[in-house]
Coordinates of C-alpha atoms in Angstrom, one line a residue:
M1 CA 96.3 106.2 113.1
S2 CA 92.9 106.0 111.2
E3 CA 91.1 105.3 114.5
R4 CA 92.7 108.3 116.2
W5 CA 91.7 110.5 113.3
E6 CA 88.1 109.3 113.5
R7 CA 88.0 109.9 117.2
L8 CA 88.8 113.6 116.8
P9 CA 85.9 116.1 116.9
K10 CA 84.7 117.3 113.4
W11 CA 85.9 120.9 114.0
A12 CA 89.4 119.6 114.9
R13 CA 89.6 117.6 111.7
I14 CA 88.5 120.5 109.6
V15 CA 91.1 122.8 111.3
L16 CA 93.8 120.3 110.8
L17 CA 92.8 119.8 107.1
L18 CA 92.8 123.5 106.5
L19 CA 96.3 123.9 108.1
G20 CA 97.6 121.0 106.0
A21 CA 96.2 122.6 102.8
L22 CA 97.8 126.0 103.8
L23 CA 101.1 124.3 104.4
L24 CA 100.9 122.6 100.9
Y25 CA 100.3 126.0 99.3
L26 CA 103.2 127.6 101.2
L27 CA 105.6 124.7 100.5
P28 CA 107.4 126.3 97.4
L29 CA 107.9 129.5 99.4
I30 CA 109.2 127.7 102.5
D31 CA 111.6 125.7 100.2
P32 CA 112.7 123.2 103.0
P33 CA 116.4 122.5 102.7
Y34 CA 116.1 118.7 103.0
L35 CA 113.0 118.3 100.9
S36 CA 114.0 120.5 98.0
P37 CA 116.2 118.6 95.5
S38 CA 119.5 120.2 94.9
G39 CA 119.9 121.9 91.5
S40 CA 116.2 121.8 90.7
D41 CA 113.5 124.4 90.6
F42 CA 111.4 123.3 93.6
G43 CA 108.2 124.9 92.2
A44 CA 108.6 122.9 89.0
V45 CA 109.3 119.7 91.0
L46 CA 106.1 120.3 93.0
F47 CA 104.1 120.9 89.9
N48 CA 105.3 117.6 88.5
V49 CA 104.4 115.8 91.7
A50 CA 100.9 117.5 91.6
A51 CA 100.3 116.4 88.0
Y52 CA 101.2 112.8 89.0
V53 CA 98.9 113.0 92.1
L54 CA 96.0 114.1 89.8
V55 CA 96.7 111.3 87.4
A56 CA 96.9 108.8 90.2
L57 CA 93.5 109.9 91.6
G58 CA 91.9 109.5 88.2
L59 CA 93.5 106.1 87.6
N60 CA 92.6 105.0 91.1
V61 CA 88.9 105.3 90.1
V62 CA 89.5 102.9 87.3
V63 CA 91.9 100.4 88.9
G64 CA 91.3 100.8 92.6
Y65 CA 87.5 101.3 92.8
A66 CA 86.2 99.6 89.7
G67 CA 89.0 96.9 89.5
L68 CA 89.8 97.6 85.8
L69 CA 93.4 97.3 84.7
D70 CA 94.2 100.2 82.4
L71 CA 97.7 100.2 81.0
G72 CA 97.2 102.9 78.4
Y73 CA 96.2 105.8 80.7
V74 CA 98.8 108.0 79.0
G75 CA 96.6 108.1 76.0
F76 CA 94.0 110.2 77.9
Y77 CA 96.8 112.3 79.3
A78 CA 97.9 113.0 75.7
I79 CA 94.4 113.7 74.4
G80 CA 93.8 116.3 77.2
A81 CA 97.2 118.0 76.4
Y82 CA 96.6 118.0 72.6
T83 CA 93.1 119.4 73.0
V84 CA 94.6 122.5 74.7
G85 CA 97.4 122.7 72.1
V86 CA 95.2 122.2 69.0
L87 CA 92.3 124.5 70.0
G88 CA 94.5 127.0 71.9
S89 CA 97.4 127.5 69.4
L90 CA 97.5 125.3 66.3
H91 CA 93.9 125.7 64.9
G92 CA 92.3 128.2 67.3
H93 CA 92.8 130.7 70.1
L94 CA 90.3 129.8 72.7
P95 CA 91.0 131.1 76.2
L96 CA 92.5 128.6 78.6
L97 CA 89.7 128.9 81.1
L98 CA 87.4 127.4 78.4
L99 CA 90.1 124.9 77.2
L100 CA 90.6 123.2 80.5
P101 CA 87.0 122.0 80.9
L102 CA 86.8 121.4 77.1
A103 CA 89.9 119.1 77.3
A104 CA 88.4 117.2 80.1
V105 CA 85.1 116.7 78.3
V106 CA 86.8 115.6 75.0
T107 CA 88.8 113.1 77.0
L108 CA 85.7 111.9 78.8
V109 CA 84.1 111.3 75.4
S110 CA 87.2 109.4 74.2
G111 CA 87.0 107.3 77.3
I112 CA 83.4 106.4 76.6
I113 CA 84.2 105.6 72.9
L114 CA 87.1 103.3 74.0
G115 CA 85.3 101.8 77.0
A116 CA 82.0 100.9 75.3
P117 CA 83.4 98.1 73.1
T118 CA 86.4 97.1 75.3
L119 CA 84.9 96.9 78.8
R120 CA 83.0 93.7 77.8
V121 CA 86.4 91.9 78.1
R122 CA 88.0 91.3 81.5
G123 CA 91.4 91.0 83.2
D124 CA 94.4 90.5 80.9
Y125 CA 92.5 91.1 77.7
L126 CA 91.4 94.6 78.9
A127 CA 95.0 95.4 79.9
I128 CA 96.2 94.4 76.4
V129 CA 93.5 96.5 74.7
T130 CA 94.2 99.6 76.8
L131 CA 98.0 99.2 76.3
G132 CA 97.4 99.2 72.6
F133 CA 95.2 102.3 73.0
G134 CA 98.1 104.3 74.5
E135 CA 100.4 103.4 71.7
I136 CA 97.8 104.1 69.0
V137 CA 97.3 107.6 70.4
R138 CA 101.0 108.3 70.3
L139 CA 101.5 106.9 66.8
T140 CA 98.5 108.8 65.6
L141 CA 100.0 112.0 67.0
I142 CA 103.3 111.3 65.2
N143 CA 101.7 110.7 61.8
W144 CA 98.7 113.0 61.7
G145 CA 99.5 116.3 60.1
W146 CA 96.5 118.1 61.6
V147 CA 97.9 117.8 65.1
G148 CA 101.5 118.8 64.1
Q149 CA 103.0 115.3 63.6
A150 CA 106.4 114.8 65.3
A151 CA 107.1 118.5 65.3
G152 CA 104.5 119.0 68.0
I153 CA 102.7 122.2 69.0
S154 CA 104.3 125.3 70.4
D155 CA 102.9 128.5 72.1
V156 CA 100.3 126.5 74.1
P157 CA 98.3 129.2 75.9
R158 CA 99.0 129.9 79.5
P159 CA 96.5 130.8 82.2
P160 CA 95.5 134.5 82.4
S161 CA 97.9 136.4 84.7
L162 CA 96.6 138.8 87.3
S163 CA 99.9 139.6 89.1
L164 CA 98.2 140.6 92.4
F165 CA 101.2 140.9 94.8
D166 CA 104.6 139.5 95.5
L167 CA 105.3 136.7 98.1
P168 CA 108.9 136.3 99.4
H169 CA 110.6 133.0 99.7
L170 CA 112.5 131.7 102.8
S171 CA 116.3 131.5 102.7
W172 CA 117.9 128.8 104.8
N173 CA 121.3 129.0 106.5
G174 CA 121.7 125.6 108.1
G175 CA 118.6 125.2 110.2
I176 CA 117.8 128.9 110.5
A177 CA 115.3 130.5 108.1
S178 CA 115.1 134.1 107.0
I179 CA 112.9 136.0 104.6
D180 CA 114.6 136.6 101.3
L181 CA 113.0 139.7 99.7
S182 CA 115.2 139.4 96.6
N183 CA 113.5 136.0 95.8
T184 CA 109.7 136.5 95.3
T185 CA 106.8 134.9 93.5
T186 CA 104.1 137.1 92.1
F187 CA 100.7 135.7 93.0
L188 CA 98.8 134.5 90.0
K189 CA 101.4 135.5 87.4
F190 CA 101.8 132.6 85.1
G191 CA 105.2 133.2 83.4
I192 CA 108.1 131.1 82.2
L193 CA 110.7 131.4 85.0
D194 CA 108.6 130.8 88.1
Q195 CA 106.6 127.6 88.2
T196 CA 105.0 128.1 91.6
P197 CA 101.7 129.6 90.3
Y198 CA 101.3 126.5 88.1
Y199 CA 101.7 124.3 91.2
W200 CA 99.1 126.3 93.1
L201 CA 96.7 125.9 90.1
A202 CA 97.3 122.1 90.0
L203 CA 96.9 121.9 93.8
T204 CA 93.5 123.7 93.6
V205 CA 92.3 121.3 90.9
I206 CA 93.4 118.3 93.1
F207 CA 91.4 119.6 96.0
I208 CA 88.3 120.0 93.8
V209 CA 88.8 116.5 92.4
L210 CA 89.3 115.0 95.9
F211 CA 86.0 116.5 97.1
A212 CA 84.1 115.3 94.0
E213 CA 85.7 111.8 94.2
R214 CA 84.9 111.4 97.9
M215 CA 81.3 112.3 97.3
L216 CA 81.1 109.8 94.5
V217 CA 82.7 107.0 96.3
H218 CA 80.4 107.3 99.3
S219 CA 77.3 107.3 97.1
R220 CA 75.4 104.4 95.4
V221 CA 77.9 104.6 92.6
G222 CA 80.8 103.8 94.9
R223 CA 79.0 100.8 96.4
A224 CA 78.3 99.6 92.8
W225 CA 82.0 99.9 91.9
E226 CA 83.0 97.9 95.1
A227 CA 80.5 95.2 94.3
T228 CA 81.7 95.0 90.7
R229 CA 85.3 94.9 91.7
E230 CA 84.9 92.1 94.3
D231 CA 82.7 89.8 92.2
E232 CA 81.2 91.0 88.9
D233 CA 79.0 88.0 88.3
A234 CA 77.5 88.2 91.8
A235 CA 77.0 91.9 91.4
E236 CA 75.1 91.3 88.2
L237 CA 72.9 88.6 89.9
M238 CA 72.1 91.1 92.6
G239 CA 70.8 93.6 90.0
V240 CA 73.9 95.9 89.6
P241 CA 74.3 97.0 86.0
T242 CA 78.0 96.4 86.1
F243 CA 78.8 97.4 82.5
K244 CA 77.2 100.8 83.0
F245 CA 79.2 101.5 86.2
K246 CA 82.4 100.2 84.7
L247 CA 81.9 102.6 81.8
L248 CA 81.2 105.4 84.2
A249 CA 84.5 104.7 86.1
F250 CA 86.4 104.6 82.8
A251 CA 84.9 107.9 81.7
I252 CA 85.6 109.6 85.0
G253 CA 89.2 108.3 85.0
A254 CA 89.6 109.6 81.5
F255 CA 88.1 113.0 82.5
I256 CA 90.7 113.5 85.3
G257 CA 93.5 112.2 83.1
G258 CA 92.6 114.7 80.4
L259 CA 92.5 117.5 83.0
S260 CA 96.0 116.6 84.2
G261 CA 97.3 116.5 80.6
A262 CA 95.8 119.9 79.9
L263 CA 97.6 121.4 83.0
F264 CA 100.8 119.7 81.8
A265 CA 100.5 121.3 78.3
T266 CA 99.8 124.8 79.6
R267 CA 102.8 124.6 81.9
Q268 CA 105.1 123.2 79.3
A269 CA 103.9 125.6 76.5
F270 CA 105.2 123.0 74.0
I271 CA 104.1 119.4 73.5
N272 CA 105.0 116.7 71.0
P273 CA 104.3 112.9 70.8
E274 CA 107.6 112.1 72.6
S275 CA 106.1 113.8 75.7
F276 CA 103.8 110.9 76.1
P277 CA 105.8 107.6 76.0
L278 CA 104.5 104.2 77.2
L279 CA 106.8 104.6 80.2
L280 CA 104.5 107.2 81.6
S281 CA 101.6 104.7 81.7
I282 CA 103.8 102.3 83.6
L283 CA 104.8 105.0 86.1
F284 CA 101.1 106.0 86.5
I285 CA 100.0 102.5 87.3
A286 CA 103.1 102.1 89.5
A287 CA 102.0 105.1 91.6
V288 CA 98.6 103.5 92.2
V289 CA 100.0 100.1 93.0
V290 CA 102.9 101.4 95.2
G291 CA 100.5 103.6 97.2
G292 CA 97.7 101.0 97.6
A293 CA 95.0 100.7 94.9
G294 CA 91.6 101.8 96.3
N295 CA 92.9 104.1 99.0
R296 CA 93.0 107.8 97.9
L297 CA 95.6 108.8 100.5
G298 CA 97.6 105.8 99.5
V299 CA 97.7 106.6 95.8
I300 CA 98.6 110.2 96.6
I301 CA 101.6 108.9 98.6
G302 CA 102.4 106.5 95.7
A303 CA 102.3 109.4 93.2
I304 CA 104.7 111.4 95.4
V305 CA 107.1 108.5 95.7
V306 CA 107.1 107.8 91.9
S307 CA 107.5 111.4 90.9
Y308 CA 109.6 112.9 93.7
L309 CA 112.2 110.2 94.3
P310 CA 113.8 110.4 90.8
E311 CA 114.2 114.2 91.4
L312 CA 115.7 113.6 94.8
F313 CA 118.2 111.1 93.4
R314 CA 119.2 113.5 90.6
P315 CA 122.7 114.0 92.0
F316 CA 123.4 110.4 91.2
A317 CA 123.0 111.2 87.5
D318 CA 122.3 108.0 85.4
F319 CA 122.3 105.8 88.5
R320 CA 119.1 107.5 89.9
V321 CA 116.9 105.3 87.7
L322 CA 118.7 102.2 88.9
I323 CA 118.3 103.3 92.6
F324 CA 114.6 104.1 92.0
G325 CA 114.0 100.8 90.3
G326 CA 115.7 98.9 93.1
L327 CA 113.5 100.6 95.7
L328 CA 110.4 99.7 93.8
V329 CA 111.5 96.1 93.6
L330 CA 112.2 96.1 97.4
L331 CA 108.8 97.6 98.0
A332 CA 107.0 95.0 95.8
N333 CA 108.7 92.2 97.8
F334 CA 108.2 93.5 101.3
R335 CA 105.0 95.5 100.9
P336 CA 103.1 93.9 98.0
Q337 CA 99.7 95.4 99.1
G338 CA 101.1 98.9 98.8
L339 CA 102.3 101.6 101.2
L340 CA 98.8 102.4 102.5
P341 CA 96.4 99.7 101.4
P342 CA 92.6 100.1 101.8
K343 CA 91.0 98.8 105.0
R344 CA 89.3 96.0 103.2
T345 CA 92.7 94.6 102.0
V346 CA 94.1 94.7 105.6
R347 CA 90.9 93.0 106.9
A348 CA 91.1 90.3 104.2
K349 CA 94.8 89.6 105.0
K350 CA 94.1 89.3 108.7
L351 CA 91.2 86.9 107.9
D352 CA 93.4 84.8 105.7
E353 CA 96.0 84.6 108.5
K354 CA 93.3 83.4 111.0
F355 CA 92.1 80.8 108.5
E356 CA 95.6 79.5 108.1
E357 CA 96.1 79.3 111.8
L358 CA 92.8 77.4 112.2
E359 CA 93.7 75.0 109.4
E360 CA 97.2 74.4 111.0
G361 CA 95.6 73.8 114.4
T362 CA 93.1 71.3 112.9
A363 CA 95.9 69.5 111.0
H364 CA 98.0 69.2 114.2
A365 CA 95.0 68.0 116.2

């Protein structure tokens, strides 16, 4: 599949990418009958999926590219959301267009503050420290009066609405679609009832992050991350300042996590510490592992699986979590490298298999 894609002319790839992006923007208006979970607002479901995708892209920089196990990523998500809540409602009234980059920068600084002392430890120790960070952030939010304590923050500002024009949705009768003029979405109107504009906003942010992340990974920085991930000691011997690049990955991951949290806060309009449980960190890391750490398309698919399947199983009520967990267990057993692992993982696996065949052949001889 990848080779076929690479063989296509550049103009054909660009056209296909643009058509795919257009389809993603139109998805809530098309509202496909077999994709849209019954009894759910499809626009809200898509926004939730987009928020997970954004988080997975940020966490992939830390886990997939730099090889750092971060189990407290929800802490950055919460800091981004609370920056918007505190400065936009509780202690200030800054406009959201200023709050979004401000939340990302505040989270980036918090990532540097956390990473500077903790990235000198490796492996399980780093996982334990980051796990504690996520819980410390949540407990601080519960007990600190300046950020609203357990009561949380209400009236989080929404994006400015322009209300340009109305776009009709499709109505499906079996497999036949028709335009439903009674069900419309007002373009760039960020209200309470219709979540589709929030999805479009999140999707636009994802495309910007994807572009920036791709540029970064294919630069000297990306090669330094790869060297650090594969063998940190060897990378240091070759002159790579591994600590600096690990800290950079941690800060960039925090930046994207904070941005996603800010989008979540503005969509919800109300946040409290219970919005950021430890379970979210586990789901975030599951999205990266399930999709294939180190592969941007893989982690996007992983985020869709982790966030969309529970909504699809909603008709099964309480059993949906059991079904979802069972599927993850099956996946971990039959596809431990993830749904779409990076090329280096596939190559390494094939190489290991060849070595085993050679060793068996030598033993039999």
